[in-house]
Amino acid sequence: QLKLVNPSQYRFEHLVTQMKWRLQEGRGEAVYQIGVEDNGLLVGLSEEEMRASLKTLRRMAEKVGADITVLREREVDYDSDVPRKITEVLVRKVPDNQQFLDLRVAVLGNVDSGKSTLLGVLTQGELDNGRGRARLNLFRHLHEIQSGRTSSISFEILGFNSKGEVVNYSDSRTAEEICESSSKMITFIDLAGHHKYLKTTIFGLTSYCPDFAMLVVSANTGIAGTTREHLGLAMALKVPFFIVISKVDLCSKATVERTVKQLERILKQPGCNKLPLLVNSDDDAVTAAQQFAQSPNITPIFTLSSVSGENLDLLKVFLNILPPLTNSKEQEELMQQLTEFQVDEIYTVPEVGTVVGGTLSSGICREGENLVVGPTDDGKFLRLKVCSIQRNRSACRVLRAGQAATLALGPFDRSLLRKGMVMVSPEMNPTICSVFEAEIVLLFHATTFRKGFQVTVHVGNVRQTAIVEKIHGKDKLRTGEKAVVRFRFIKHPEYLKIGAKLLFREGVTKGIGHVTDLQAITTKENGLEESLGSGQLSF
């Protein structure tokens, strides 16, 4: 927008309608640049015009129920004696119907690079003492507290209210309070850095479908251990990532610069082809957030310390402005499809019964809805009813596509469930298969990869050992070669989709690819119709 000084009533209404549409497109967020012509020319406004324009913008925002925050101001050289400024303003709508923006960020990095500590500091709002106090609230098991190593996947939430201020545990005590007062939520998925927990880390990256990944590198050790591997995983799964260099309080400026140079060198390699962007000021952070979402090639790099709190604010500014990857139109298209919920975790909760956690990949799921879950070991689907839904630990009536949640299933027998199952609407007639074909690239293998080889295959939330039945057109594969391969699951059939991304590993062997063909087992064979027809289903 160039300027918004005292618009007429008609123009004002027009501007408000435009703002509503923009907010809807950006799922509750929009960035306005004032003092810029429609063709992108930086004209700038004088002090008075800028004040009047911001006043008008505030009036518009009040009308649609949004708040505005000034992100940054810049002076421009334009032929005039009066100093002229352009201003960038973030407009964020106070969410109606619990529809806060929810971004999922997976946290990757080598062991001891300070992932859990950084999350502890961000979500608790107090700095670390240098001996791991901040991360204690994140650990889920006793052995994690004793060894200081994350071995499971834990979730932490960080909220931003509509004014762009951080909402975390420092001023609100429960997760419900954070959800109520936030208009944007960032869910951090804290993954394990240690090599022996690699399968858990891959599971976290494939099944929870993170929007972004944050790679944490320790300034004093540089790129070591699993850092390269985690970087490779993010690249293979096409998750846009940004980098945080932690522990800068422990080392000299020269060491930090050396680590930054090392990272820049790796990012510019032909395999990565990324453009590193070092963030040193608020201005950089704003630019980084906008550029990062538009072009996946840009990789912002932050240097910060969880102990001294240096540059932590820059990361918060970045996370606050970071726009979602999908616009509202794509989400609505997904919502019109049939319901499909991926099961990632299963718990038993006293007085509630069996609870499953996971992500709704398409459709809408309501309380009280009847779904079928499967496939079981013999390929059947079982009926069940969703009793209640929780999102970010607060109750929720309706679940929309792309959101993660936990569903309570009441007295359903837990032993019938396992990770990797799907819950779908009964009319979907889901296809399941034991044999499937995938186009793969072998990333690393010690010798040759041939028929009869057993690998662990990860596709979304499915992970199971499969045997290589056939390599089309070749006898064997070497590192870096491409081929279409036929796999067969060893234990039980799984629900897969054509086009799904696939990762497989076995020891040091690793490969990526996508599913190209399924040999479906028809529903008649897997006994759904007979058991549905004769009422054998036990609840």
Steps between C-alpha positions, in 0.01 A plus 500: 500500500626848424308703754176474691437863602137583590328269250136561406240270657464301177877461460530403866242220459685384189831491691341304786361241258845472343657448843247229586585316180875534561464366853296209374764420236783512755295302754470791741817692416603764250796738463429851372774721360407867526676753281551256211318546170308208344780445249751461784655848481626614841356851529479546877271727700564802717455478878143639499378288209650191663325576828167550323547182295576291809194648669284396205657155500422467871137596432480241221651234725252577781215463254606145403604412857876494446803657664792673333870511592767704328774262387756750376546849360745615235598838368512527121694736278236668290544841339372715787628693798261337747620160630271232359434161652351169401351278767422129507204404715383153604122468519387198697143401569393397844393145421132416494378142553836386650656527158843615605779461251692188584852446368696185576876536526719190535821555694803316363871501578786295639496362854595769758441789262249654741165420333296425812662786692413750227139382501492516879616861489253597226198335660570562871615857452806477727863455406703188560764478774752329270443165668181391332234636732280635221451162334382306807134576432527359149616152588243223509695212658720459806793369293490819290539714812785281624692490172393840369422346160163524331392154384132556430305759307362777717282795407537852628279793415581868459221748436491849356203727567353725232736782599798274436601457866622163622254295705675225694512337839657804670165678534243229433505179694324248278500407135129593478580857605771525236255375236229741609716811485698415183405572145798307369642183647832342423531136597858392535564131444809426706684212333792292621851587383675179596581255223342205674162675503511573126188295427303712749627816335403376152158401633455851643591657168285276280187452707445836668534687166684806636467825304856606576810354660743678730852358484693578817880505472725558798745787440790328675479162324380614157359244261553166667333164550146477372476864380566412136264206519218711644565764236473227237172373647346847490615540138373156399156561649496854352442666837618863485753554779676783678812473713569608857859512625477463877745540790666814362572609859752217533732599219676792339364694205756333272368153590141606431605645165683181414185295571292740288748471212501122528118499480494743209743281310285190547179684411646630174612156385329368186301245699343765722492806277381726781559869551615566859370821662666600827259680736659778707216748560122522526494628146681186379258281694198660329660464157602142578147395601342645187764373257516158664133430442508623140808318373608170653862560401564760767635371831506752786780448756464627859781520755373498857559387855248336733703608802567869437187541289700667223301535174211289634264785414596479133385138491172600666443779246567250220260239641235765557496613136558161339197448272335160447598305189151416379240763431137467600394375157722189515378424851137527393561259211646248746204549734254402228653154466405203715634479853841340550687509831854362547564325829844593641465428870273290718437551872264372765365778720319418827123569486522589129611172348712465187637820349679533164718791392580599144424724206184540295633487145172572323134569568332614820457300819227582751423374848276196494595403144513135398822395323679176415859431608747261340656307348535236772752215462258306280402807299164582660355840591315538830221743581538754778354827627688822579388602850692826541779701339785701653735739321805632682356365826175696477164357389386557145175408321612481139834400353597631157746361244866550585449535875658276761285381787420217739172311474340305784346174384332391825504129584667391172754220556849651490668174397329520160677827419858570394696795366466532124128425482252741347150596605281575198133559429317170428404598142862554397559131421873530578760315292758301692798315366787272596688543172579840356740656254703815553743705299803534723843660514764319701671767709762290668586132501816313589482234227226434245127505565326195354193275507424339837637795696300596812452866588286703741260709293352827626201641311314768697406338829563147370825334593561133438766265368462413136682263263627612161322266256619638171708782355359590159751498217805437720650223711650724764525861605799705612517829692336786311309285250128524425259212440144380543494233770228262616473459879294258708408569863609221733233508769169655404342702220505880528293788367712690245433764237661541159741792499578477872860581594704204614819462703671171570800402709690197620818555698691752290292446187263786426272588214212728408227488240126498447232233462408444134271198502299294749378142467177552688338223701130534421256561782320169437820316590577697809168417652356843570169441326428159648578614851301821454209308351464229760562729795805317634670823598563501871542831687 
